[in-house]
Coordinates of C-alpha atoms in Angstrom, one line a residue:
L1 CA 0.0 0.0 0.0
I2 CA 3.0 2.3 0.3
S3 CA 5.9 2.5 -2.2
A4 CA 7.6 5.1 -4.3
S5 CA 6.5 3.0 -7.3
L6 CA 2.9 3.8 -6.3
S7 CA 3.8 7.5 -5.8
S8 CA 3.6 7.3 -2.0
T9 CA 5.1 10.5 -0.4
I10 CA 6.4 11.6 3.0
L11 CA 4.3 14.5 4.0
G12 CA 6.0 15.3 7.3
V13 CA 8.8 14.1 9.6
S14 CA 10.0 15.0 13.1
D15 CA 13.7 14.6 12.2
E16 CA 15.8 13.2 9.4
F17 CA 19.3 14.6 10.2
F18 CA 21.3 11.6 9.1
A19 CA 19.2 10.0 6.3
P20 CA 15.9 11.1 4.7
A21 CA 12.6 9.4 5.4
S22 CA 11.9 9.1 1.7
N23 CA 14.3 6.1 1.7
L24 CA 11.6 4.2 3.6
L25 CA 9.5 4.0 0.5
Q26 CA 12.0 2.8 -2.0
P27 CA 10.9 -0.4 -3.8
H28 CA 14.3 -2.0 -4.0
A29 CA 16.1 -3.8 -1.1
P30 CA 18.3 -1.7 1.1
V31 CA 22.0 -1.6 0.1
R32 CA 25.2 -1.0 2.1
R33 CA 28.1 1.3 1.2
P34 CA 30.7 0.9 3.9
G35 CA 33.3 3.7 4.1
V36 CA 31.0 6.2 2.3
F37 CA 30.4 9.4 4.3
V38 CA 28.3 12.5 3.8
P39 CA 28.5 15.8 5.6
T40 CA 26.3 14.5 8.5
G41 CA 28.1 11.2 8.9
A42 CA 28.1 7.6 7.5
W43 CA 25.8 7.1 4.5
Y44 CA 22.8 4.8 5.2
D45 CA 20.0 3.6 2.9
G46 CA 17.1 4.4 5.2
W47 CA 15.6 7.0 7.6
E48 CA 17.9 8.0 10.5
T49 CA 17.3 10.6 13.2
R50 CA 19.5 12.4 15.8
R51 CA 20.4 10.8 19.1
H52 CA 18.9 11.7 22.4
N53 CA 15.4 12.5 21.3
P54 CA 13.8 14.6 24.1
L55 CA 10.3 13.3 23.0
P56 CA 9.0 9.8 23.3
Y57 CA 9.4 9.0 19.6
D58 CA 10.3 10.4 16.2
W59 CA 7.6 10.2 13.5
A60 CA 7.1 10.2 9.7
I61 CA 3.7 10.8 8.0
V62 CA 3.2 8.8 4.9
K63 CA 0.5 9.3 2.2
L64 CA -0.5 5.9 0.8
G65 CA 0.3 5.1 -2.8
V66 CA -3.3 3.9 -3.3
A67 CA -6.6 5.7 -2.9
S68 CA -7.2 4.1 0.4
G69 CA -6.6 0.6 1.9
R70 CA -7.3 -1.8 4.7
V71 CA -4.1 -2.7 6.4
R72 CA -3.4 -6.5 6.9
G73 CA 0.3 -6.5 7.7
V74 CA 3.3 -4.2 8.6
E75 CA 6.9 -4.8 7.8
I76 CA 9.9 -2.9 9.3
D77 CA 13.3 -3.6 7.8
T78 CA 16.3 -2.3 9.8
A79 CA 18.9 -3.7 7.3
F80 CA 22.4 -2.5 8.2
F81 CA 21.2 -0.4 11.2
D82 CA 23.0 -2.2 14.0
G83 CA 23.5 -0.3 17.2
N84 CA 21.6 2.7 15.8
H85 CA 18.4 0.8 14.9
A86 CA 14.9 1.8 16.2
A87 CA 14.1 0.1 19.5
G88 CA 10.4 -0.2 18.7
V89 CA 7.6 1.1 16.5
V90 CA 3.9 2.0 16.5
V91 CA 1.8 2.6 13.3
Q92 CA -1.2 4.9 13.3
G93 CA -3.6 5.6 10.5
C94 CA -6.4 7.9 9.4
F95 CA -9.0 8.3 6.6
E96 CA -8.9 11.9 5.2
V97 CA -10.3 12.7 1.7
G98 CA -12.7 15.7 2.2
G99 CA -11.9 18.9 0.5
G100 CA -9.5 17.4 -2.0
E101 CA -6.1 15.8 -1.7
E102 CA -4.2 19.0 -0.8
E103 CA -6.5 19.9 2.0
A104 CA -6.6 16.4 3.4
D105 CA -2.7 16.2 3.3
A106 CA -2.5 19.6 5.1
R107 CA -4.9 18.5 7.9
V108 CA -3.0 15.3 8.8
T109 CA 0.3 17.2 9.1
K110 CA -1.1 19.7 11.7
E111 CA 0.4 19.2 15.1
D112 CA -3.0 19.2 16.8
Y113 CA -4.6 16.7 14.3
K114 CA -6.8 14.3 16.3
G115 CA -7.8 11.8 13.7
W116 CA -5.0 9.2 14.2
R117 CA -6.0 5.8 15.4
E118 CA -3.8 2.8 16.2
V119 CA -3.2 0.3 13.3
L120 CA -0.3 -1.6 15.0
G121 CA 0.5 -1.3 18.7
W122 CA 4.1 -1.1 20.0
R123 CA 6.4 -3.7 18.6
R124 CA 10.1 -4.3 19.5
C125 CA 12.6 -4.1 16.6
G126 CA 15.9 -5.9 16.3
P127 CA 19.1 -4.8 14.6
S128 CA 19.6 -5.3 10.8
R129 CA 16.7 -7.6 10.1
R130 CA 13.3 -7.8 8.4
Q131 CA 10.4 -8.1 10.9
A132 CA 6.7 -8.2 10.2
W133 CA 3.4 -8.5 12.0
K134 CA -0.1 -9.3 10.9
V135 CA -2.7 -6.7 11.7
D136 CA -5.9 -8.2 13.1
D137 CA -8.1 -5.1 12.7
E138 CA -11.6 -6.4 13.5
D139 CA -13.2 -3.2 12.2
G140 CA -11.2 -3.2 9.0
R141 CA -11.4 0.5 8.6
E142 CA -9.7 2.1 5.5
V143 CA -6.8 4.5 5.8
T144 CA -5.4 7.1 3.4
H145 CA -2.4 8.2 5.6
V146 CA -0.2 6.5 8.2
R147 CA 2.2 7.8 10.8
L148 CA 5.2 5.7 11.6
C149 CA 6.3 6.3 15.2
M150 CA 9.9 5.2 15.9
F151 CA 10.9 4.8 19.6
P152 CA 12.8 6.6 20.8
D153 CA 15.0 7.5 17.8
G154 CA 17.5 5.8 15.4
G155 CA 17.2 4.2 12.0
I156 CA 14.8 2.2 9.8
A157 CA 15.7 1.1 6.3
R158 CA 12.3 0.2 4.8
F159 CA 8.6 0.5 5.8
R160 CA 6.0 -1.7 4.1
L161 CA 2.2 -1.9 4.5
Y162 CA 0.3 -4.8 3.1
G163 CA -3.5 -4.9 2.6
V164 CA -6.5 -4.5 0.4
V165 CA -7.0 -1.4 -1.9
V166 CA -10.3 0.4 -1.6
P167 CA -11.0 2.9 -4.4
V168 CA -12.1 6.5 -3.5
F169 CA -13.7 8.3 -6.3
P170 CA -13.5 12.1 -6.8
S171 CA -16.7 14.1 -6.0
A172 CA -19.2 14.5 -8.8
S173 CA -20.8 17.6 -7.3
S174 CA -21.0 19.3 -10.7
S175 CA -21.6 18.3 -14.3
E176 CA -18.0 19.1 -15.1
A177 CA -16.8 16.8 -12.3
A178 CA -19.2 14.1 -13.5
R179 CA -17.4 14.0 -16.8
Q180 CA -14.0 13.3 -15.2
E181 CA -12.4 10.0 -16.0
V182 CA -11.1 7.5 -13.4
E183 CA -8.4 5.0 -14.3
L184 CA -10.1 2.0 -12.8
S185 CA -7.3 -0.4 -14.0
A186 CA -4.7 1.5 -12.0
A187 CA -3.2 -0.3 -9.0
T188 CA -3.8 2.9 -7.0
M189 CA -7.6 2.4 -7.5
G190 CA -7.6 -1.3 -6.7
G191 CA -6.8 -2.7 -10.2
L192 CA -5.2 -6.1 -10.0
V193 CA -3.5 -8.5 -12.4
V194 CA -5.2 -11.9 -11.7
S195 CA -3.4 -14.0 -14.3
A196 CA -1.0 -13.8 -17.3
S197 CA 0.2 -16.2 -19.9
G198 CA 3.8 -15.6 -18.9
E199 CA 6.5 -13.2 -17.7
A200 CA 10.2 -13.0 -18.7
F201 CA 13.4 -11.0 -18.2
G202 CA 12.6 -10.1 -14.6
S203 CA 9.4 -8.2 -15.7
S204 CA 6.0 -8.4 -14.0
A205 CA 2.5 -8.2 -15.5
S206 CA 1.5 -6.1 -12.5
N207 CA 3.8 -3.3 -13.7
L208 CA 1.1 -2.6 -16.3
L209 CA -1.0 -1.0 -13.7
L210 CA 1.6 1.3 -12.1
P211 CA 1.2 5.1 -12.3
G212 CA 3.2 7.1 -14.8
R213 CA 5.3 5.9 -17.7
G214 CA 8.4 4.8 -15.9
V215 CA 12.0 5.7 -16.6
D216 CA 13.3 2.8 -18.7
M217 CA 12.2 -0.6 -20.2
G218 CA 12.6 -2.3 -16.8
G219 CA 9.3 -1.4 -15.4
G220 CA 6.9 -3.0 -17.7
W221 CA 5.6 -6.5 -18.8
E222 CA 7.6 -8.5 -21.3
T223 CA 7.2 -12.1 -22.6
K224 CA 9.8 -14.4 -24.1
R225 CA 10.2 -14.8 -27.8
S226 CA 7.7 -17.2 -29.3
R227 CA 8.8 -19.9 -31.8
E228 CA 5.3 -21.3 -32.6
E229 CA 3.0 -20.1 -35.3
G230 CA -0.2 -18.5 -34.0
H231 CA 1.3 -17.9 -30.6
E232 CA -0.3 -15.1 -28.5
D233 CA 0.3 -13.8 -24.9
W234 CA -2.3 -12.3 -22.6
V235 CA -3.0 -10.7 -19.3
I236 CA -6.3 -10.4 -17.3
V237 CA -6.9 -7.4 -15.1
R238 CA -9.6 -7.1 -12.4
L239 CA -10.7 -3.4 -12.3
G240 CA -10.9 -1.5 -9.0
A241 CA -14.7 -1.2 -9.6
R242 CA -17.3 -2.0 -12.2
G243 CA -17.6 0.7 -14.8
K244 CA -18.4 1.8 -18.3
L245 CA -15.7 1.9 -20.9
R246 CA -14.7 5.2 -22.3
R247 CA -11.1 4.9 -23.4
V248 CA -8.3 2.2 -23.6
V249 CA -4.6 3.1 -23.6
V250 CA -1.8 0.7 -24.5
D251 CA 1.6 2.2 -23.9
T252 CA 4.8 0.7 -25.4
A253 CA 7.1 3.3 -23.8
F254 CA 10.8 2.3 -24.0
Y255 CA 10.0 -0.9 -26.0
R256 CA 11.6 0.0 -29.3
G257 CA 12.7 -3.2 -30.9
N258 CA 10.7 -5.7 -28.8
F259 CA 7.1 -4.2 -28.9
P260 CA 4.2 -6.5 -29.9
R261 CA 3.1 -6.5 -33.5
A262 CA -0.5 -6.1 -32.6
M263 CA -3.0 -6.3 -29.7
R264 CA -6.7 -6.9 -28.9
V265 CA -8.8 -6.0 -25.8
H266 CA -11.8 -8.0 -24.5
G267 CA -14.1 -7.2 -21.5
M268 CA -16.3 -9.2 -19.2
E269 CA -18.7 -8.6 -16.3
F270 CA -17.6 -11.4 -14.0
L271 CA -19.6 -11.6 -10.8
G272 CA -17.9 -14.6 -9.4
E273 CA -18.8 -18.2 -9.5
E274 CA -18.4 -21.1 -7.0
G275 CA -14.8 -22.2 -6.8
T276 CA -13.5 -19.5 -9.1
T277 CA -12.2 -16.0 -8.3
A278 CA -11.4 -14.8 -11.9
P279 CA -12.4 -15.6 -15.4
E280 CA -10.4 -18.0 -17.6
A281 CA -8.6 -16.7 -20.7
E282 CA -10.6 -19.0 -22.9
D283 CA -14.0 -18.2 -21.4
E284 CA -16.6 -17.7 -24.2
R285 CA -18.2 -14.7 -22.4
W286 CA -15.3 -12.3 -23.3
R287 CA -16.6 -9.5 -25.5
E288 CA -14.3 -7.7 -27.9
V289 CA -14.0 -4.0 -27.1
V290 CA -11.0 -3.2 -29.2
G291 CA -10.4 -5.3 -32.4
E292 CA -6.9 -6.3 -33.5
K293 CA -4.7 -3.1 -33.9
E294 CA -1.1 -2.7 -34.9
L295 CA 1.3 -1.3 -32.3
G296 CA 4.3 0.9 -32.7
P297 CA 7.4 1.4 -30.7
D298 CA 7.7 3.7 -27.7
R299 CA 4.4 5.4 -27.8
E300 CA 0.9 5.6 -26.3
H301 CA -1.9 4.0 -28.3
E302 CA -5.3 5.4 -27.4
Y303 CA -8.7 3.9 -28.5
E304 CA -12.0 5.7 -27.9
G305 CA -15.3 6.5 -29.6
E306 CA -15.8 4.5 -32.8
A307 CA -12.6 2.4 -32.1
L308 CA -14.5 0.8 -29.2
G309 CA -17.1 -1.9 -29.6
N310 CA -19.6 -3.6 -27.2
V311 CA -19.5 -0.6 -24.9
E312 CA -23.0 0.9 -25.3
G313 CA -25.0 0.1 -22.3
A314 CA -22.4 -2.4 -21.0
A315 CA -20.2 -2.3 -17.9
Y316 CA -17.2 -4.5 -17.2
T317 CA -15.3 -5.8 -14.1
H318 CA -12.4 -7.5 -16.0
L319 CA -10.4 -6.7 -19.1
K320 CA -8.1 -9.0 -21.1
L321 CA -5.2 -7.6 -23.1
T322 CA -3.9 -10.0 -25.8
I323 CA -0.6 -9.2 -27.6
V324 CA 0.4 -10.7 -30.9
P325 CA 2.6 -12.7 -30.9
D326 CA 4.7 -11.6 -27.9
G327 CA 6.8 -8.6 -26.8
G328 CA 6.7 -5.9 -24.2
V329 CA 4.1 -3.4 -23.0
K330 CA 4.7 -0.7 -20.4
R331 CA 1.2 0.3 -19.3
F332 CA -2.4 -0.8 -19.8
R333 CA -5.0 1.8 -18.8
R334 CA -8.8 1.9 -18.9
R335 CA -11.0 4.8 -17.8
R336 CA -14.6 5.6 -17.0
P337 CA -16.7 8.6 -15.9
S338 CA -15.9 9.5 -12.3
G339 CA -18.0 8.6 -9.2
T340 CA -17.9 9.6 -5.6
M341 CA -17.4 7.9 -2.4
T342 CA -17.2 10.9 0.0
P343 CA -20.1 11.2 0.1
P344 CA -20.7 8.2 -2.3
N345 CA -23.9 9.5 -4.0
N346 CA -22.7 9.0 -7.5
K347 CA -25.0 10.5 -10.1
A348 CA -22.5 9.7 -12.9
S349 CA -23.3 6.0 -12.5
S350 CA -27.1 6.5 -12.4
D351 CA -27.6 3.4 -14.5
L352 CA -27.2 1.4 -11.3
P353 CA -30.3 0.8 -9.1
C354 CA -30.1 2.8 -5.9
L355 CA -30.3 2.0 -2.2
L356 CA -31.5 4.7 0.2
C357 CA -29.1 4.6 3.1
L358 CA -30.2 5.8 6.6
H359 CA -27.5 6.2 9.3
G360 CA -27.8 5.4 12.9
G361 CA -28.5 7.9 15.7
G362 CA -25.7 10.2 16.6
T363 CA -23.7 9.7 13.4
S364 CA -24.1 11.2 9.9
A365 CA -24.3 10.3 6.2
N366 CA -20.5 10.8 5.8
I367 CA -19.8 8.4 8.8
F368 CA -22.2 5.9 7.5
S369 CA -20.5 6.0 4.1
I370 CA -17.3 5.0 5.8
Q371 CA -18.9 2.3 7.9
T372 CA -20.4 0.7 4.8
G373 CA -17.2 0.7 2.8
R374 CA -16.8 -3.1 2.8
L375 CA -20.4 -3.6 1.8
R376 CA -20.2 -1.0 -0.9
R377 CA -17.2 -2.6 -2.4
A378 CA -18.8 -6.0 -2.5
L379 CA -21.9 -4.5 -4.2
A380 CA -20.1 -1.9 -6.4
S381 CA -21.3 -3.6 -9.6
H382 CA -24.9 -4.0 -8.4
F383 CA -26.1 -0.9 -6.5
R384 CA -25.4 2.8 -6.0
F385 CA -25.6 3.9 -2.4
V386 CA -27.3 7.2 -1.7
F387 CA -26.7 8.6 1.8
V388 CA -28.7 11.4 3.5
D389 CA -28.2 13.2 6.8
G390 CA -30.9 13.1 9.5
P391 CA -32.5 16.5 10.1
F392 CA -31.9 16.7 13.9
T393 CA -28.6 17.4 15.5
C394 CA -27.6 15.5 18.7
P395 CA -24.5 14.3 20.6
P396 CA -22.3 11.5 19.1
G397 CA -23.9 8.1 19.4
P398 CA -22.5 5.0 21.2
G399 CA -19.1 3.9 19.8
V400 CA -18.8 6.9 17.5
L401 CA -16.0 8.5 19.5
P402 CA -13.0 8.5 19.3
F403 CA -13.0 7.0 15.8
F404 CA -15.1 9.8 14.2
E405 CA -14.1 12.7 16.4
G406 CA -14.3 16.0 14.6
M407 CA -16.7 14.6 12.0
G408 CA -19.8 16.4 13.3
P409 CA -22.4 17.7 13.3
Y410 CA -23.9 14.3 14.5
R411 CA -27.5 13.7 13.6
R412 CA -30.5 11.5 14.2
W413 CA -34.0 10.9 12.8
I414 CA -36.0 11.4 16.0
S415 CA -37.0 14.8 17.4
E416 CA -37.9 15.3 21.1
A417 CA -40.5 17.7 19.8
G418 CA -42.2 14.9 17.8
D419 CA -42.1 16.7 14.4
E420 CA -40.5 13.9 12.4
E421 CA -43.4 13.7 9.9
G422 CA -42.9 17.4 8.9
K423 CA -39.2 17.2 8.4
V424 CA -38.0 13.6 7.7
R425 CA -40.4 12.8 4.8
P426 CA -39.8 16.0 2.8
L427 CA -36.0 15.6 3.4
L428 CA -36.0 12.1 2.0
Q429 CA -38.3 12.9 -0.9
K430 CA -36.1 15.9 -1.9
T431 CA -32.9 13.9 -1.7
M432 CA -34.3 11.1 -3.9
A433 CA -35.8 13.6 -6.4
E434 CA -32.6 15.5 -6.8
D435 CA -30.6 12.3 -7.2
G436 CA -32.9 11.1 -10.0
G437 CA -32.0 7.5 -9.5
N438 CA -34.0 4.3 -9.6
F439 CA -34.5 3.5 -5.9
V440 CA -35.1 -0.2 -5.4
G441 CA -34.4 -0.7 -1.7
V442 CA -33.7 0.9 1.6
L443 CA -30.8 0.2 4.0
G444 CA -30.9 1.2 7.6
F445 CA -28.5 0.9 10.5
S446 CA -29.6 1.0 14.2
Q447 CA -32.1 4.0 14.4
G448 CA -32.0 4.2 10.6
A449 CA -33.4 0.6 10.5
R450 CA -36.4 1.7 12.6
L451 CA -37.1 4.5 10.0
A452 CA -36.5 2.1 7.1
L453 CA -39.1 -0.3 8.4
G454 CA -41.5 2.6 9.0
L455 CA -41.1 3.7 5.3
L456 CA -41.9 0.2 4.1
R457 CA -45.0 0.1 6.3
E458 CA -46.3 3.3 4.8
Q459 CA -45.6 2.1 1.3
Q460 CA -47.5 -1.1 1.9
E461 CA -50.5 0.7 3.3
G462 CA -50.6 2.8 0.1
R463 CA -50.5 6.2 1.7
A464 CA -50.6 9.0 -0.9
D465 CA -47.5 10.7 0.6
A466 CA -45.6 7.5 1.1
I467 CA -42.2 7.0 -0.5
K468 CA -42.9 4.2 -2.9
D469 CA -41.3 1.4 -5.0
F470 CA -38.9 0.0 -2.5
G471 CA -38.5 -3.7 -3.5
F472 CA -36.8 -4.8 -0.3
G473 CA -35.3 -3.6 3.0
V474 CA -32.1 -4.3 4.8
F475 CA -32.0 -3.7 8.6
I476 CA -28.5 -3.9 10.3
C477 CA -28.4 -4.0 14.1
G478 CA -31.8 -2.4 14.1
T479 CA -33.5 -1.2 17.3
Y480 CA -37.2 -1.1 18.3
P481 CA -39.9 0.1 17.8
P482 CA -40.4 1.1 14.2
L483 CA -40.1 4.8 13.6
G484 CA -43.3 5.9 11.9
L485 CA -43.8 9.2 10.1
S486 CA -47.6 8.9 10.3
S487 CA -49.5 9.1 13.5
E488 CA -52.3 7.1 11.9
L489 CA -50.1 4.0 11.3
F490 CA -48.0 4.4 14.4
P491 CA -50.1 6.1 17.1
V492 CA -47.5 6.8 19.7
T493 CA -46.4 9.7 21.8
P494 CA -43.1 11.4 21.0
T495 CA -41.4 9.9 24.0
A496 CA -42.6 6.4 23.0
Q497 CA -40.8 6.9 19.7
F498 CA -37.5 6.2 21.5
E499 CA -36.2 2.7 21.9
T500 CA -37.8 0.1 24.1
Q501 CA -37.7 -3.6 24.7
R502 CA -41.5 -3.9 25.3
W503 CA -43.1 -5.8 22.5
D504 CA -46.3 -4.3 21.0
E505 CA -48.6 -7.0 19.5
A506 CA -49.8 -4.4 16.9
H507 CA -46.4 -4.6 15.2
E508 CA -46.5 -8.4 14.5
S509 CA -45.8 -9.0 10.8
I510 CA -46.8 -5.5 9.8
I511 CA -44.8 -5.6 6.5
D512 CA -44.5 -8.4 3.9
V513 CA -41.9 -6.7 1.6
P514 CA -38.8 -9.0 1.4
T515 CA -36.4 -8.0 4.2
V516 CA -32.9 -8.9 5.6
H517 CA -32.3 -8.5 9.3
V518 CA -28.7 -8.5 10.5
V519 CA -28.3 -9.3 14.2
G520 CA -25.0 -9.1 16.1
N521 CA -24.5 -11.8 18.7
R522 CA -22.3 -9.4 20.7
D523 CA -24.5 -6.4 20.2
P524 CA -26.0 -5.0 23.4
Y525 CA -29.0 -3.9 21.3
A526 CA -29.5 -7.5 20.0
P527 CA -32.8 -8.0 21.9
K528 CA -34.3 -4.9 20.2
S529 CA -33.0 -6.2 16.8
R530 CA -34.9 -9.4 17.4
L531 CA -38.1 -7.5 18.2
L532 CA -37.7 -5.6 14.9
V533 CA -37.4 -8.9 13.1
R534 CA -40.9 -9.8 14.3
C535 CA -42.3 -6.8 12.4
S536 CA -41.5 -8.6 9.1
E537 CA -43.7 -11.4 7.7
R538 CA -42.0 -14.7 8.5
S539 CA -42.2 -16.0 4.9
S540 CA -40.5 -12.9 3.4
R541 CA -37.8 -12.2 5.9
T542 CA -34.2 -13.4 6.2
V543 CA -32.4 -13.3 9.5
M544 CA -28.6 -13.3 9.5
E545 CA -26.7 -13.5 12.8
F546 CA -23.0 -12.7 12.9
D547 CA -20.5 -12.6 15.7
I548 CA -20.3 -8.8 15.8
G549 CA -21.1 -5.9 18.1
H550 CA -23.2 -2.9 17.2
H551 CA -21.6 -2.4 13.8
L552 CA -21.7 -3.8 10.2
P553 CA -20.1 -7.2 9.5
V554 CA -16.4 -7.0 9.2
K555 CA -15.3 -10.4 8.1
P556 CA -15.1 -10.7 4.3
A557 CA -17.1 -13.9 4.3
D558 CA -19.9 -12.3 6.3
T559 CA -19.9 -9.2 4.2
Q560 CA -20.1 -11.3 1.0
R561 CA -22.9 -13.4 2.4
L562 CA -25.0 -10.3 3.1
A563 CA -24.2 -8.8 -0.3
D564 CA -25.2 -12.0 -2.1
R565 CA -28.5 -12.0 -0.3
M566 CA -29.2 -8.4 -1.2
V567 CA -28.4 -9.1 -4.9
R568 CA -30.7 -12.1 -4.8
L569 CA -33.6 -10.1 -3.4
H570 CA -33.2 -7.5 -6.1
R571 CA -33.1 -10.1 -8.9
N572 CA -36.2 -11.7 -7.5
R573 CA -37.9 -8.4 -7.6
Q574 CA -36.8 -7.8 -11.2
D575 CA -38.1 -11.2 -12.2
Q576 CA -41.5 -10.4 -10.7
V577 CA -41.7 -7.1 -12.5
E578 CA -40.7 -8.6 -15.8
M579 CA -43.2 -11.5 -15.3
K580 CA -46.0 -9.0 -14.5
T581 CA -45.1 -6.9 -17.6
E582 CA -45.1 -9.9 -19.9
V583 CA -48.5 -11.1 -18.6
L584 CA -50.0 -7.7 -19.1
R585 CA -48.5 -7.5 -22.6
K586 CA -49.9 -10.8 -23.7
S587 CA -53.4 -10.2 -22.2
E588 CA -53.7 -6.7 -23.6
G589 CA -57.0 -6.3 -25.3
S590 CA -58.4 -9.6 -24.0
V591 CA -60.0 -8.2 -20.9
G592 CA -61.1 -4.8 -19.7
V593 CA -59.1 -4.5 -16.5
H594 CA -55.8 -6.1 -15.7
E595 CA -54.9 -6.7 -12.1
I596 CA -52.0 -9.1 -11.6
S597 CA -50.5 -9.9 -8.2
V598 CA -47.1 -11.7 -8.1
Q599 CA -45.9 -13.0 -4.7
A600 CA -42.4 -14.2 -4.0

């Protein structure tokens, strides 16, 4: 996640008297040059600070080389630092993207910045050795910046972070921003080479996805000379997110006598199959997006507009580059209109069905967008998540601090004055109208789950002012009772709108829309979640219990299980609508009134 090859940078450092902190990010192994001296002393390939630090530790702030990432491992290499090595380290991280990169970088370098959280606790370091530790971060939160704390001073040769890349899209707050392109194939956005026909001469197919054009022929992908007629080499790239194809770039920079004669590009929307994680090169579902084109030496070859095929109305998750017959390619790029993840209400991808996302009490839309990061990534090719802030301000909710300190104002959906109906419904209707998307479901967490169930109840009762057309609901760690915006459907006093564990028989099976209820076995609010479950008709509800507290699932398998269920509910809904439409079409003219009811 951090490397000079990925354009990682040092934003700030407490001290680098003997050797600069930028050496920490070099991709090559440390080297030793005994007997070589510089004005400050012996030359070292690493970061080295002064002796006798009056503070507990020295520090270096690093901007990740990727948009953001979930850290799974930390490596500290003290090669050739023996007697002057760091005694120990701590790694801290933060997620900062608001206001643009420059503003985010400036915030994290301020002395009074409060957003750092621990990624790796204190670890002892030995002299002249590589040492690494797994990071067991249950919450799995993304970071954009890290701070390496070196106790108390000394030297470190290399600093490595390993983990999973999570793309962060630029804000599409204007029509101009919505036309921006994002290089979804880039390693910095989560692009990944999943397979290749071969690699030769020390090259790597993964180099195709690095930023920039490099400095020589050494940083690309090259295959050995073929001796068989009809031979072709290929590489398959998983994009950082599903997207529409706008442009393809094949760069042969520095390959002057060994570039491929020609190339082709195919695309596929691969949603995963049992026992497989990536499509095979010979899969018949590959669709040609760039036909065979001749390549030239040391140049960028761009294909867009009429040069692209099978792109109208299509979106892809994987691309396959085929080179004929062999040779070297420096970079392979693919772009699409930009989206947004902060907040992740992406109008530029309005072709995706939308989920209305309702945060918990004492948080906000921005916080909920961060909390749902894993789920959004798992569903990136299926739904667009639209977040909205509750209308009433309040103190931070349980567990919000210290992780989301400084991210207020914190909001909720309930008013002590009891005026939810006059403010919540107009706010939601305005948000959905301005977005203009096709809203197919509602997702609520904690207090937001109470509101989500109330909205489904109003829709089912056919109220004229109800928010309609939700095909399913997802309630994560929901509390009880349902939050109604209509005193007719939920005749309760304002104080009774607040959470309770007293079951009301009037709420039994009040909605029959397909629902998913996520219950945390370690959630102190689990009894209330189970009461909310009873509000859904037994035949149309799915209950998923995970070993979690009051938060979204964090284990990849749990997240994927929830995502798969949500996709299945939506597809069932689509099948029902298509069936109803087909029945109406065939029966047109045969009867006077058509009233068709399709039940899951």
